[in-house]
Amino acid sequence: MSSFELKIIAINKIFYEGQSKQLILPSTDGSMGILAHHEDAVIAVSVGELRIQTAEDKWIIAVTGAGHIQISNNKVVMIVDTVELPEEIDEQRALEAKERAEEQMRQDQSTYEYYMSKANLARAMERLKIKKKYTSGL
């Protein structure tokens, strides 16, 4: 299987940089897969599970925040607000964020505040799901 150059950048770090065989990411249209020589595109990335198959056939699983991905000339650059490995997720902090977001959703809010609360809730719930799914046996 051919590979492509992949770079994933979060606000606070370069999460991944190297050759990859496959990238599976959450987009606004659902889960999407990218292989080598994918058609050039710019795609919106949603909060959700991110899976990277490295050139060495190792899988890296993470949870990603919102952002976008650019595909051009067999190079993929993904820029997102957050990206975390399951073992990096602080479960207690995620639970507290979920509870805060749920409480905010119950309050009268402006349209902007409502969508921010909704995004915070989605991010917290996805972090909890990935933490449970991939670290339950640790």
Short mmCIF file of C-alpha atoms in Angstrom, two decimals:
data_model
loop_
_atom_site.label_atom_id
_atom_site.label_comp_id
_atom_site.label_asym_id
_atom_site.label_seq_id
_atom_site.Cartn_x
_atom_site.Cartn_y
_atom_site.Cartn_z
CA MET A 1 0.00 0.00 0.00
CA SER A 2 1.35 3.44 -0.95
CA SER A 3 1.87 6.14 1.64
CA PHE A 4 1.46 9.90 1.84
CA GLU A 5 3.01 12.68 3.90
CA LEU A 6 0.84 13.60 6.90
CA LYS A 7 1.16 16.45 9.37
CA ILE A 8 -1.39 16.99 12.16
CA ILE A 9 -1.16 20.30 13.99
CA ALA A 10 -3.10 21.22 17.13
CA ILE A 11 -3.06 24.64 18.75
CA ASN A 12 -0.43 23.58 21.29
CA LYS A 13 1.64 20.98 19.44
CA ILE A 14 2.49 19.07 16.31
CA PHE A 15 0.68 15.82 17.05
CA TYR A 16 1.98 13.74 14.14
CA GLU A 17 4.41 14.21 11.29
CA GLY A 18 5.46 11.41 8.97
CA GLN A 19 4.45 8.94 6.29
CA SER A 20 1.03 7.32 6.58
CA LYS A 21 -0.88 4.68 4.69
CA GLN A 22 -4.34 5.69 5.83
CA LEU A 23 -6.12 8.42 7.76
CA ILE A 24 -9.67 8.04 9.04
CA LEU A 25 -11.21 11.21 10.42
CA PRO A 26 -14.57 12.63 11.46
CA SER A 27 -15.87 15.14 8.91
CA THR A 28 -19.07 17.14 8.80
CA ASP A 29 -20.43 14.49 6.39
CA GLY A 30 -19.47 11.53 8.59
CA SER A 31 -16.36 9.39 8.90
CA MET A 32 -13.95 9.79 5.99
CA GLY A 33 -10.91 7.83 4.87
CA ILE A 34 -7.87 9.19 3.06
CA LEU A 35 -5.37 7.03 1.18
CA ALA A 36 -2.31 7.88 -0.90
CA HIS A 37 -2.92 9.95 -4.03
CA HIS A 38 -6.29 11.21 -2.80
CA GLU A 39 -7.83 13.95 -4.90
CA ASP A 40 -6.83 17.47 -3.80
CA ALA A 41 -9.41 18.86 -1.37
CA VAL A 42 -10.09 20.98 1.69
CA ILE A 43 -12.40 19.28 4.18
CA ALA A 44 -13.97 20.40 7.48
CA VAL A 45 -13.04 18.18 10.44
CA SER A 46 -15.53 17.54 13.25
CA VAL A 47 -15.03 16.43 16.83
CA GLY A 48 -14.51 12.67 16.96
CA GLU A 49 -12.24 9.66 16.67
CA LEU A 50 -9.12 9.98 14.54
CA ARG A 51 -7.21 6.91 13.31
CA ILE A 52 -3.82 6.97 11.59
CA GLN A 53 -2.18 3.96 9.97
CA THR A 54 1.54 4.69 9.87
CA ALA A 55 3.92 3.52 7.13
CA GLU A 56 5.01 0.80 9.61
CA ASP A 57 1.40 -0.47 9.85
CA LYS A 58 0.99 0.80 13.42
CA TRP A 59 -2.39 2.36 14.26
CA ILE A 60 -2.57 5.57 16.28
CA ILE A 61 -5.96 6.36 17.80
CA ALA A 62 -6.85 9.82 19.10
CA VAL A 63 -9.76 12.17 19.69
CA THR A 64 -9.73 15.36 17.65
CA GLY A 65 -11.43 18.70 17.93
CA ALA A 66 -12.77 20.76 15.05
CA GLY A 67 -10.63 22.12 12.26
CA HIS A 68 -9.86 21.41 8.64
CA ILE A 69 -7.69 19.24 6.44
CA GLN A 70 -5.95 20.13 3.20
CA ILE A 71 -4.97 17.47 0.69
CA SER A 72 -2.61 18.44 -2.12
CA ASN A 73 0.02 16.54 -4.14
CA ASN A 74 0.00 13.46 -1.87
CA LYS A 75 0.52 15.68 1.21
CA VAL A 76 -2.08 16.03 3.93
CA VAL A 77 -2.08 18.82 6.51
CA MET A 78 -4.67 18.73 9.28
CA ILE A 79 -5.11 21.74 11.56
CA VAL A 80 -7.40 21.27 14.56
CA ASP A 81 -7.98 22.96 17.88
CA THR A 82 -7.19 19.86 19.96
CA VAL A 83 -5.99 16.30 19.51
CA GLU A 84 -5.33 13.80 22.32
CA LEU A 85 -4.34 10.19 22.72
CA PRO A 86 -6.71 8.17 24.94
CA GLU A 87 -4.11 7.93 27.70
CA GLU A 88 -3.71 11.73 27.73
CA ILE A 89 -7.39 12.33 28.49
CA ASP A 90 -8.15 13.32 32.08
CA GLU A 91 -11.44 11.52 32.68
CA GLN A 92 -12.40 13.60 35.72
CA ARG A 93 -11.77 16.84 33.84
CA ALA A 94 -13.84 15.58 30.88
CA LEU A 95 -16.71 14.61 33.21
CA GLU A 96 -16.64 18.07 34.79
CA ALA A 97 -16.62 19.72 31.35
CA LYS A 98 -19.62 17.57 30.33
CA GLU A 99 -21.54 18.57 33.45
CA ARG A 100 -20.72 22.27 32.94
CA ALA A 101 -21.85 22.12 29.32
CA GLU A 102 -25.08 20.33 30.23
CA GLU A 103 -25.82 22.97 32.88
CA GLN A 104 -25.13 25.77 30.40
CA MET A 105 -27.47 24.13 27.89
CA ARG A 106 -30.28 24.34 30.47
CA GLN A 107 -29.77 28.11 30.90
CA ASP A 108 -31.12 30.93 28.74
CA GLN A 109 -28.35 31.75 26.31
CA SER A 110 -27.67 33.76 23.20
CA THR A 111 -27.42 31.81 19.97
CA TYR A 112 -23.62 32.06 20.10
CA GLU A 113 -23.49 30.81 23.71
CA TYR A 114 -25.83 27.94 22.84
CA TYR A 115 -23.58 26.74 20.01
CA MET A 116 -20.48 27.09 22.19
CA SER A 117 -22.13 25.02 24.93
CA LYS A 118 -23.22 22.44 22.36
CA ALA A 119 -19.64 22.20 21.00
CA ASN A 120 -18.22 21.89 24.53
CA LEU A 121 -20.68 19.09 25.31
CA ALA A 122 -19.83 17.21 22.10
CA ARG A 123 -16.10 17.49 22.78
CA ALA A 124 -16.44 16.30 26.40
CA MET A 125 -18.63 13.35 25.42
CA GLU A 126 -16.27 12.28 22.63
CA ARG A 127 -13.27 12.47 24.98
CA LEU A 128 -15.08 10.26 27.51
CA LYS A 129 -16.11 7.76 24.83
CA ILE A 130 -12.56 7.42 23.43
CA LYS A 131 -11.05 7.20 26.92
CA LYS A 132 -13.40 4.36 27.85
CA LYS A 133 -13.10 2.55 24.51
CA TYR A 134 -9.31 2.47 24.36
CA THR A 135 -8.13 2.44 28.00
CA SER A 136 -10.60 0.10 29.71
CA GLY A 137 -8.04 -2.70 29.74
CA LEU A 138 -5.13 -0.61 31.05
#
